[in-house]
PDB file of C-alpha atoms in Angstrom:
ATOM      1  CA  UNK A  88      -0.254  89.300  44.507  1.00 41.00           C
ATOM      2  CA  UNK A  89      -1.637  90.519  41.366  1.00 40.00           C
ATOM      3  CA  UNK A  90       0.185  88.831  38.008  1.00 42.00           C
ATOM      4  CA  UNK A  91       0.061  90.640  34.338  1.00 42.00           C
ATOM      5  CA  UNK A  92       0.429  88.004  31.938  1.00 40.00           C
ATOM      6  CA  UNK A  93       0.202  88.600  27.790  1.00 39.00           C
ATOM      7  CA  UNK A  94      -3.096  87.336  26.526  1.00 40.00           C
ATOM      8  CA  UNK A  95      -1.792  85.181  23.442  1.00 41.00           C
ATOM      9  CA  UNK A  96      -5.214  85.449  21.625  1.00 37.00           C
ATOM     10  CA  UNK A  97      -5.828  89.252  22.455  1.00 38.00           C
ATOM     11  CA  UNK A  98      -2.485  90.595  21.825  1.00 40.00           C
ATOM     12  CA  UNK A  99      -3.275  92.694  25.320  1.00 35.00           C
ATOM     13  CA  UNK A 100      -2.135  92.237  28.493  1.00 37.00           C
ATOM     14  CA  UNK A 101      -4.776  90.649  30.902  1.00 36.00           C
ATOM     15  CA  UNK A 102      -4.672  91.137  34.390  1.00 33.00           C
ATOM     16  CA  UNK A 103      -4.645  87.663  36.415  1.00 39.00           C
ATOM     17  CA  UNK A 104      -4.966  87.284  40.501  1.00 34.00           C
ATOM     18  CA  UNK A 105      -2.467  84.387  41.094  1.00 39.00           C
ATOM     19  CA  UNK A 106      -2.018  83.267  44.902  1.00 38.00           C
ATOM     20  CA  UNK A 107       0.536  80.894  45.660  1.00 40.00           C
ATOM     21  CA  UNK A 108      -1.049  77.780  47.744  1.00 41.00           C
ATOM     22  CA  UNK A 109       0.042  77.921  50.961  1.00 35.00           C
ATOM     23  CA  UNK A 110       2.400  74.914  50.384  1.00 38.00           C
ATOM     24  CA  UNK A 111       4.761  77.330  48.168  1.00 38.00           C
ATOM     25  CA  UNK A 112       5.694  79.239  51.695  1.00 39.00           C
ATOM     26  CA  UNK A 113       6.772  75.735  52.917  1.00 42.00           C
ATOM     27  CA  UNK A 114      10.678  75.456  53.271  1.00 45.00           C
ATOM     28  CA  UNK A 115      12.508  73.823  50.255  1.00 53.00           C
ATOM     29  CA  UNK A 116      14.863  70.867  50.547  1.00 57.00           C
ATOM     30  CA  UNK A 117      18.897  70.836  50.120  1.00 79.00           C
ATOM     31  CA  UNK A 118      20.084  71.430  46.366  1.00 93.00           C
ATOM     32  CA  UNK A 119      19.824  68.714  44.539  1.00 97.00           C
ATOM     33  CA  UNK A 120      20.738  70.112  40.790  1.00 98.00           C
ATOM     34  CA  UNK A 121      23.996  72.682  40.960  1.00 98.00           C
ATOM     35  CA  UNK A 122      24.708  74.435  37.472  1.00 98.00           C
ATOM     36  CA  UNK A 123      28.020  76.417  37.522  1.00 98.00           C
ATOM     37  CA  UNK A 124      28.864  78.918  34.923  1.00 98.00           C
ATOM     38  CA  UNK A 125      26.914  76.285  32.127  1.00 98.00           C
ATOM     39  CA  UNK A 126      26.979  77.325  28.548  1.00 98.00           C
ATOM     40  CA  UNK A 127      25.296  76.365  25.288  1.00 98.00           C
ATOM     41  CA  UNK A 128      26.430  76.741  22.165  1.00 97.00           C
ATOM     42  CA  UNK A 129      24.692  74.958  18.459  1.00 96.00           C
ATOM     43  CA  UNK A 130      27.378  75.113  16.105  1.00 96.00           C
ATOM     44  CA  UNK A 131      28.707  78.588  16.019  1.00 94.00           C
ATOM     45  CA  UNK A 132      25.299  80.657  17.631  1.00 96.00           C
ATOM     46  CA  UNK A 133      25.676  80.832  21.799  1.00 97.00           C
ATOM     47  CA  UNK A 134      22.550  80.143  23.129  1.00 97.00           C
ATOM     48  CA  UNK A 135      23.320  80.078  27.180  1.00 98.00           C
ATOM     49  CA  UNK A 136      25.156  82.106  28.960  1.00 98.00           C
ATOM     50  CA  UNK A 137      26.958  81.157  31.919  1.00 97.00           C
ATOM     51  CA  UNK A 138      24.401  79.754  34.111  1.00 98.00           C
ATOM     52  CA  UNK A 139      24.561  79.229  37.866  1.00 98.00           C
ATOM     53  CA  UNK A 140      21.831  78.064  39.622  1.00 98.00           C
ATOM     54  CA  UNK A 141      20.915  75.558  42.721  1.00 97.00           C
ATOM     55  CA  UNK A 142      17.432  73.419  42.345  1.00 98.00           C
ATOM     56  CA  UNK A 143      15.969  72.425  45.435  1.00 97.00           C
ATOM     57  CA  UNK A 144      15.401  68.673  46.162  1.00 96.00           C
ATOM     58  CA  UNK A 145      11.236  67.865  46.817  1.00 95.00           C
ATOM     59  CA  UNK A 146      10.317  70.903  45.414  1.00 96.00           C
ATOM     60  CA  UNK A 147       8.735  72.670  42.232  1.00 98.00           C
ATOM     61  CA  UNK A 148      11.279  75.419  40.532  1.00 98.00           C
ATOM     62  CA  UNK A 149       9.701  77.069  37.562  1.00 98.00           C
ATOM     63  CA  UNK A 150      11.942  78.941  34.517  1.00 98.00           C
ATOM     64  CA  UNK A 151       9.790  81.653  32.745  1.00 97.00           C
ATOM     65  CA  UNK A 152      10.751  84.190  29.913  1.00 96.00           C
ATOM     66  CA  UNK A 153      10.060  85.323  26.547  1.00 95.00           C
ATOM     67  CA  UNK A 154      10.299  82.349  23.856  1.00 92.00           C
ATOM     68  CA  UNK A 155      13.799  81.767  22.599  1.00 92.00           C
ATOM     69  CA  UNK A 156      15.052  82.929  25.770  1.00 95.00           C
ATOM     70  CA  UNK A 157      16.795  79.449  26.966  1.00 95.00           C
ATOM     71  CA  UNK A 158      14.473  77.893  29.045  1.00 97.00           C
ATOM     72  CA  UNK A 159      14.105  74.634  27.505  1.00 96.00           C
ATOM     73  CA  UNK A 160      17.722  74.613  26.536  1.00 97.00           C
ATOM     74  CA  UNK A 161      19.286  74.504  29.952  1.00 98.00           C
ATOM     75  CA  UNK A 162      16.174  71.585  30.881  1.00 97.00           C
ATOM     76  CA  UNK A 163      17.684  69.799  27.995  1.00 96.00           C
ATOM     77  CA  UNK A 164      21.197  69.809  29.703  1.00 97.00           C
ATOM     78  CA  UNK A 165      19.692  68.451  33.119  1.00 98.00           C
ATOM     79  CA  UNK A 166      19.438  65.301  31.427  1.00 95.00           C
ATOM     80  CA  UNK A 167      22.005  65.790  28.172  1.00 96.00           C
ATOM     81  CA  UNK A 168      18.848  65.697  25.663  1.00 95.00           C
ATOM     82  CA  UNK A 169      20.889  68.290  23.920  1.00 93.00           C
ATOM     83  CA  UNK A 170      23.344  65.192  23.050  1.00 93.00           C
ATOM     84  CA  UNK A 171      20.899  64.208  20.559  1.00 92.00           C
ATOM     85  CA  UNK A 172      21.649  67.382  18.496  1.00 94.00           C
ATOM     86  CA  UNK A 173      24.547  66.846  16.806  1.00 94.00           C
ATOM     87  CA  UNK A 174      25.607  70.376  16.330  1.00 95.00           C
ATOM     88  CA  UNK A 175      25.131  71.334  20.075  1.00 96.00           C
ATOM     89  CA  UNK A 176      28.259  71.544  22.664  1.00 96.00           C
ATOM     90  CA  UNK A 177      27.367  72.571  26.791  1.00 96.00           C
ATOM     91  CA  UNK A 178      30.485  73.959  28.535  1.00 97.00           C
ATOM     92  CA  UNK A 179      30.617  74.178  32.697  1.00 97.00           C
ATOM     93  CA  UNK A 180      29.082  71.486  34.939  1.00 97.00           C
ATOM     94  CA  UNK A 181      25.851  70.212  36.246  1.00 98.00           C
ATOM     95  CA  UNK A 182      25.693  68.156  39.211  1.00 97.00           C
ATOM     96  CA  UNK A 183      23.233  66.032  40.167  1.00 97.00           C
ATOM     97  CA  UNK A 184      24.061  64.525  43.936  1.00 96.00           C
ATOM     98  CA  UNK A 185      27.536  66.427  43.107  1.00 95.00           C
ATOM     99  CA  UNK A 186      28.065  64.121  40.249  1.00 95.00           C
ATOM    100  CA  UNK A 187      28.523  66.166  36.935  1.00 97.00           C
ATOM    101  CA  UNK A 188      26.085  64.709  34.476  1.00 97.00           C
ATOM    102  CA  UNK A 189      28.397  65.395  31.470  1.00 95.00           C
ATOM    103  CA  UNK A 190      31.152  63.113  33.089  1.00 95.00           C
ATOM    104  CA  UNK A 191      32.280  60.156  30.824  1.00 93.00           C
ATOM    105  CA  UNK A 192      31.502  57.819  33.198  1.00 95.00           C
ATOM    106  CA  UNK A 193      27.727  59.030  33.133  1.00 95.00           C
ATOM    107  CA  UNK A 194      25.692  56.710  30.839  1.00 94.00           C
ATOM    108  CA  UNK A 195      22.907  59.020  29.375  1.00 94.00           C
ATOM    109  CA  UNK A 196      20.667  56.209  29.074  1.00 91.00           C
ATOM    110  CA  UNK A 197      20.737  55.681  33.089  1.00 92.00           C
ATOM    111  CA  UNK A 198      20.960  59.063  33.765  1.00 95.00           C
ATOM    112  CA  UNK A 199      17.403  59.511  31.820  1.00 93.00           C
ATOM    113  CA  UNK A 200      16.456  57.102  34.270  1.00 92.00           C
ATOM    114  CA  UNK A 201      17.100  59.265  37.089  1.00 94.00           C
ATOM    115  CA  UNK A 202      15.757  62.474  35.275  1.00 97.00           C
ATOM    116  CA  UNK A 203      12.118  61.950  33.954  1.00 95.00           C
ATOM    117  CA  UNK A 204      11.402  64.320  31.249  1.00 95.00           C
ATOM    118  CA  UNK A 205       7.630  65.073  30.497  1.00 96.00           C
ATOM    119  CA  UNK A 206       7.087  67.233  27.253  1.00 94.00           C
ATOM    120  CA  UNK A 207       4.989  69.862  25.986  1.00 92.00           C
ATOM    121  CA  UNK A 208       2.861  67.527  23.582  1.00 93.00           C
ATOM    122  CA  UNK A 209       1.855  64.179  24.857  1.00 94.00           C
ATOM    123  CA  UNK A 210       3.550  61.693  23.346  1.00 94.00           C
ATOM    124  CA  UNK A 211       2.258  58.099  24.774  1.00 96.00           C
ATOM    125  CA  UNK A 212       4.130  55.310  22.916  1.00 96.00           C
ATOM    126  CA  UNK A 213       1.488  53.881  20.586  1.00 97.00           C
ATOM    127  CA  UNK A 214       0.856  51.067  22.858  1.00 97.00           C
ATOM    128  CA  UNK A 215      -1.573  50.049  25.486  1.00 98.00           C
ATOM    129  CA  UNK A 216      -1.624  52.073  28.604  1.00 98.00           C
ATOM    130  CA  UNK A 217      -0.145  49.173  30.324  1.00 98.00           C
ATOM    131  CA  UNK A 218       2.776  48.941  28.919  1.00 97.00           C
ATOM    132  CA  UNK A 219       3.288  52.520  28.119  1.00 98.00           C
ATOM    133  CA  UNK A 220       3.568  52.403  32.119  1.00 98.00           C
ATOM    134  CA  UNK A 221       5.656  49.020  32.224  1.00 97.00           C
ATOM    135  CA  UNK A 222       8.089  49.605  29.169  1.00 95.00           C
ATOM    136  CA  UNK A 223      10.749  51.266  31.492  1.00 94.00           C
ATOM    137  CA  UNK A 224      10.292  49.067  34.185  1.00 95.00           C
ATOM    138  CA  UNK A 225      10.841  46.232  32.165  1.00 94.00           C
ATOM    139  CA  UNK A 226      13.620  47.147  30.043  1.00 90.00           C
ATOM    140  CA  UNK A 227      15.216  48.687  33.462  1.00 90.00           C
ATOM    141  CA  UNK A 228      15.029  45.209  34.910  1.00 91.00           C
ATOM    142  CA  UNK A 229      12.840  47.094  37.922  1.00 90.00           C
ATOM    143  CA  UNK A 230      10.858  44.479  38.038  1.00 89.00           C
ATOM    144  CA  UNK A 231      11.366  40.642  39.048  1.00 88.00           C
ATOM    145  CA  UNK A 232       8.088  38.941  37.256  1.00 93.00           C
ATOM    146  CA  UNK A 233       4.563  39.640  36.173  1.00 95.00           C
ATOM    147  CA  UNK A 234       3.224  40.425  39.520  1.00 96.00           C
ATOM    148  CA  UNK A 235       5.531  42.714  40.407  1.00 96.00           C
ATOM    149  CA  UNK A 236       5.335  45.254  37.242  1.00 97.00           C
ATOM    150  CA  UNK A 237       1.720  44.830  37.422  1.00 97.00           C
ATOM    151  CA  UNK A 238       2.011  46.585  40.993  1.00 97.00           C
ATOM    152  CA  UNK A 239       4.448  49.423  39.385  1.00 97.00           C
ATOM    153  CA  UNK A 240       2.201  49.762  36.466  1.00 98.00           C
ATOM    154  CA  UNK A 241      -0.356  50.608  39.763  1.00 98.00           C
ATOM    155  CA  UNK A 242       1.623  52.469  41.856  1.00 97.00           C
ATOM    156  CA  UNK A 243       2.603  54.655  38.885  1.00 97.00           C
ATOM    157  CA  UNK A 244      -0.770  55.223  37.663  1.00 97.00           C
ATOM    158  CA  UNK A 245      -2.266  56.243  40.575  1.00 97.00           C
ATOM    159  CA  UNK A 246       0.456  58.493  41.615  1.00 95.00           C
ATOM    160  CA  UNK A 247      -0.410  59.864  38.746  1.00 96.00           C
ATOM    161  CA  UNK A 248      -4.091  60.431  39.303  1.00 95.00           C
ATOM    162  CA  UNK A 249      -4.886  58.427  36.780  1.00 97.00           C
ATOM    163  CA  UNK A 250      -5.540  54.923  38.192  1.00 97.00           C
ATOM    164  CA  UNK A 251      -9.399  55.368  38.978  1.00 97.00           C
ATOM    165  CA  UNK A 252      -9.718  56.963  35.626  1.00 97.00           C
ATOM    166  CA  UNK A 253      -8.137  53.528  33.463  1.00 98.00           C
ATOM    167  CA  UNK A 254      -7.844  50.796  35.820  1.00 97.00           C
ATOM    168  CA  UNK A 255     -10.949  48.755  33.525  1.00 97.00           C
ATOM    169  CA  UNK A 256      -9.082  49.701  30.350  1.00 97.00           C
ATOM    170  CA  UNK A 257      -5.197  49.230  31.030  1.00 98.00           C
ATOM    171  CA  UNK A 258      -4.977  46.909  27.634  1.00 97.00           C
ATOM    172  CA  UNK A 259      -6.714  49.399  25.370  1.00 98.00           C
ATOM    173  CA  UNK A 260      -4.447  51.697  23.703  1.00 98.00           C
ATOM    174  CA  UNK A 261      -2.725  55.083  25.709  1.00 97.00           C
ATOM    175  CA  UNK A 262      -3.533  56.969  22.157  1.00 96.00           C
ATOM    176  CA  UNK A 263      -7.001  56.303  22.807  1.00 97.00           C
ATOM    177  CA  UNK A 264      -6.952  58.842  26.207  1.00 97.00           C
ATOM    178  CA  UNK A 265      -8.049  62.095  26.489  1.00 96.00           C
ATOM    179  CA  UNK A 266      -5.294  64.956  25.899  1.00 95.00           C
ATOM    180  CA  UNK A 267      -5.086  65.923  29.890  1.00 96.00           C
ATOM    181  CA  UNK A 268      -5.111  61.703  30.547  1.00 97.00           C
ATOM    182  CA  UNK A 269      -2.596  60.836  27.585  1.00 97.00           C
ATOM    183  CA  UNK A 270       0.042  64.228  29.694  1.00 97.00           C
ATOM    184  CA  UNK A 271      -0.870  62.215  32.858  1.00 97.00           C
ATOM    185  CA  UNK A 272      -0.177  59.014  31.605  1.00 98.00           C
ATOM    186  CA  UNK A 273       3.346  60.178  29.948  1.00 97.00           C
ATOM    187  CA  UNK A 274       3.644  61.567  33.967  1.00 97.00           C
ATOM    188  CA  UNK A 275       3.270  57.599  35.078  1.00 97.00           C
ATOM    189  CA  UNK A 276       5.804  56.179  32.419  1.00 97.00           C
ATOM    190  CA  UNK A 277       8.069  58.793  33.930  1.00 96.00           C
ATOM    191  CA  UNK A 278       7.428  58.316  37.654  1.00 96.00           C
ATOM    192  CA  UNK A 279       7.484  53.909  37.066  1.00 96.00           C
ATOM    193  CA  UNK A 280      11.322  53.996  36.444  1.00 95.00           C
ATOM    194  CA  UNK A 281      11.419  55.115  40.267  1.00 93.00           C
ATOM    195  CA  UNK A 282      13.609  58.917  38.621  1.00 96.00           C
ATOM    196  CA  UNK A 283      15.126  61.721  40.921  1.00 96.00           C
ATOM    197  CA  UNK A 284      14.337  64.581  39.087  1.00 97.00           C
ATOM    198  CA  UNK A 285      11.013  65.216  36.820  1.00 97.00           C
ATOM    199  CA  UNK A 286      11.677  67.702  33.568  1.00 98.00           C
ATOM    200  CA  UNK A 287       8.622  69.504  32.356  1.00 98.00           C
ATOM    201  CA  UNK A 288       8.581  71.368  29.462  1.00 97.00           C
ATOM    202  CA  UNK A 289       5.496  73.437  29.334  1.00 96.00           C
ATOM    203  CA  UNK A 290       3.574  70.565  30.006  1.00 96.00           C
ATOM    204  CA  UNK A 291       0.033  71.898  30.323  1.00 95.00           C
ATOM    205  CA  UNK A 292       0.648  74.219  26.802  1.00 92.00           C
ATOM    206  CA  UNK A 293      -1.566  71.934  24.670  1.00 88.00           C
ATOM    207  CA  UNK A 294      -4.526  71.007  27.361  1.00 93.00           C
ATOM    208  CA  UNK A 295      -7.445  72.685  27.725  1.00 93.00           C
ATOM    209  CA  UNK A 296      -7.963  74.553  31.623  1.00 94.00           C
ATOM    210  CA  UNK A 297      -9.588  71.583  33.638  1.00 94.00           C
ATOM    211  CA  UNK A 298      -7.054  69.468  32.295  1.00 94.00           C
ATOM    212  CA  UNK A 299      -4.581  71.856  33.254  1.00 95.00           C
ATOM    213  CA  UNK A 300      -6.105  72.138  36.759  1.00 95.00           C
ATOM    214  CA  UNK A 301      -5.521  68.092  37.451  1.00 94.00           C
ATOM    215  CA  UNK A 302      -1.645  68.238  36.202  1.00 96.00           C
ATOM    216  CA  UNK A 303      -0.871  71.431  38.442  1.00 96.00           C
ATOM    217  CA  UNK A 304      -2.960  69.458  41.391  1.00 96.00           C
ATOM    218  CA  UNK A 305      -0.561  66.628  40.283  1.00 96.00           C
ATOM    219  CA  UNK A 306       2.626  68.402  40.502  1.00 96.00           C
ATOM    220  CA  UNK A 307       1.939  69.988  43.878  1.00 95.00           C
ATOM    221  CA  UNK A 308       0.827  66.219  45.478  1.00 94.00           C
ATOM    222  CA  UNK A 309       4.412  65.010  43.778  1.00 95.00           C
ATOM    223  CA  UNK A 310       6.702  67.697  44.498  1.00 94.00           C
ATOM    224  CA  UNK A 311       6.848  65.812  48.257  1.00 94.00           C
ATOM    225  CA  UNK A 312       8.591  62.928  46.339  1.00 94.00           C
ATOM    226  CA  UNK A 313      10.836  64.298  43.348  1.00 95.00           C
ATOM    227  CA  UNK A 314      12.973  66.987  42.456  1.00 97.00           C
ATOM    228  CA  UNK A 315      10.632  68.568  39.667  1.00 98.00           C
ATOM    229  CA  UNK A 316      11.585  71.819  37.221  1.00 98.00           C
ATOM    230  CA  UNK A 317       8.609  72.949  35.009  1.00 98.00           C
ATOM    231  CA  UNK A 318       9.739  75.438  32.095  1.00 98.00           C
ATOM    232  CA  UNK A 319       6.284  77.737  31.330  1.00 96.00           C
ATOM    233  CA  UNK A 320       5.110  80.486  29.576  1.00 93.00           C
ATOM    234  CA  UNK A 321       2.346  81.139  32.877  1.00 93.00           C
ATOM    235  CA  UNK A 322       3.281  83.324  35.262  1.00 93.00           C
ATOM    236  CA  UNK A 323      -0.181  82.631  36.445  1.00 94.00           C
ATOM    237  CA  UNK A 324       1.167  78.881  36.672  1.00 96.00           C
ATOM    238  CA  UNK A 325       4.429  79.410  37.399  1.00 97.00           C
ATOM    239  CA  UNK A 326       2.894  81.165  40.806  1.00 95.00           C
ATOM    240  CA  UNK A 327       0.310  78.477  41.371  1.00 96.00           C
ATOM    241  CA  UNK A 328       2.842  75.880  41.765  1.00 97.00           C
ATOM    242  CA  UNK A 329       6.289  76.424  41.597  1.00 98.00           C
ATOM    243  CA  UNK A 330       8.235  77.015  45.131  1.00 97.00           C
ATOM    244  CA  UNK A 331      11.300  78.781  43.406  1.00 98.00           C
ATOM    245  CA  UNK A 332      11.526  80.279  40.295  1.00 98.00           C
ATOM    246  CA  UNK A 333      13.749  81.480  37.659  1.00 98.00           C
ATOM    247  CA  UNK A 334      13.494  84.130  34.953  1.00 98.00           C
ATOM    248  CA  UNK A 335      16.150  83.694  31.636  1.00 98.00           C
ATOM    249  CA  UNK A 336      15.791  86.322  28.867  1.00 97.00           C
ATOM    250  CA  UNK A 337      18.342  86.056  26.045  1.00 96.00           C
ATOM    251  CA  UNK A 338      20.141  83.186  26.780  1.00 97.00           C
ATOM    252  CA  UNK A 339      21.191  84.649  29.990  1.00 97.00           C
ATOM    253  CA  UNK A 340      19.619  83.669  33.778  1.00 98.00           C
ATOM    254  CA  UNK A 341      18.775  87.242  35.214  1.00 97.00           C
ATOM    255  CA  UNK A 342      17.684  86.191  38.593  1.00 97.00           C
ATOM    256  CA  UNK A 343      15.894  83.227  40.433  1.00 97.00           C
ATOM    257  CA  UNK A 344      14.505  82.897  43.853  1.00 97.00           C
ATOM    258  CA  UNK A 345      11.617  82.007  46.027  1.00 97.00           C
ATOM    259  CA  UNK A 346       8.984  82.316  43.847  1.00 97.00           C
ATOM    260  CA  UNK A 347       6.323  85.462  45.933  1.00 96.00           C
ATOM    261  CA  UNK A 348       9.731  87.207  46.092  1.00 96.00           C
ATOM    262  CA  UNK A 349      10.176  86.895  42.139  1.00 96.00           C
ATOM    263  CA  UNK A 350       6.878  88.370  41.704  1.00 95.00           C
ATOM    264  CA  UNK A 351       6.226  90.760  44.223  1.00 94.00           C
ATOM    265  CA  UNK A 352       9.618  92.445  44.793  1.00 95.00           C
ATOM    266  CA  UNK A 353      12.163  91.028  41.998  1.00 95.00           C
ATOM    267  CA  UNK A 354      15.621  92.445  42.056  1.00 95.00           C
ATOM    268  CA  UNK A 355      16.027  92.941  38.300  1.00 96.00           C
ATOM    269  CA  UNK A 356      13.811  95.737  36.423  1.00 95.00           C
ATOM    270  CA  UNK A 357      13.973  93.121  33.440  1.00 95.00           C
ATOM    271  CA  UNK A 358      11.927  90.509  35.394  1.00 96.00           C
ATOM    272  CA  UNK A 359       9.790  93.326  36.743  1.00 94.00           C
ATOM    273  CA  UNK A 360       9.000  94.638  33.345  1.00 94.00           C
ATOM    274  CA  UNK A 361       8.160  90.847  31.843  1.00 94.00           C
ATOM    275  CA  UNK A 362       5.928  89.838  34.804  1.00 93.00           C
ATOM    276  CA  UNK A 363       4.069  93.052  34.671  1.00 89.00           C
ATOM    277  CA  UNK A 364       3.511  92.182  30.305  1.00 87.00           C
ATOM    278  CA  UNK A 365       5.847  95.356  29.678  1.00 83.00           C
ATOM    279  CA  UNK A 366       7.759  92.577  27.048  1.00 73.00           C
ATOM    280  CA  UNK A 367       6.896  89.184  26.659  1.00 62.00           C
TER     281      UNK A 367
END
């Protein structure tokens, strides 16, 4: 398929050929996350309007849309990151495996161990590579001793495609790694607590093309084990890594569906206009 995306540097649309991998056509799992009538307010300002979406297990769902359209706001609702904003208020229902994440009985700390988050800018702790990955399992009591903790760290780094690059320097600072390596370290840190869902908010926007390709390859490998939701401004990236795509505009979920259908035959003219670069 042909995807037209805005060129951030030149200000004019460029044409990119983005063909989803063969795996993108594979069947997706049962819904892991169900959102119904989700609204978000920051004080008196409403940022999200009646979002309804099912997000499948063991697949990648991409959120696309212009800046400020509500993609990241909704992403942050899934693991209650908006709780950290005093003026934020969330209405509606978001369920993971049938349990409402906003229920009073849900501990946000425990929820965030089930729903990991990877941010736009790599944010390793000012600790060693080993301690970055070991931190979560240690505070959540997932390892009974040193040997088990070391096994979790090794396994997580291997899943993040980083083990071979850092195995001989685990006790050096994580902040000394390259940007792409730092982002994979952050992904390893998220994986280490055995989450069920991984949220990624523009994880490649600060990376060069080579590092971006490695992260995209990693995402495709991880989707067999996790429900992954990614916010991206790159429509070509959404086409490459996701099985389902959701288009947000002005705080509303315009439509969602299989990625290939969204890019080749969108139901809403606004989706078509965004994908072809008429606005963005």
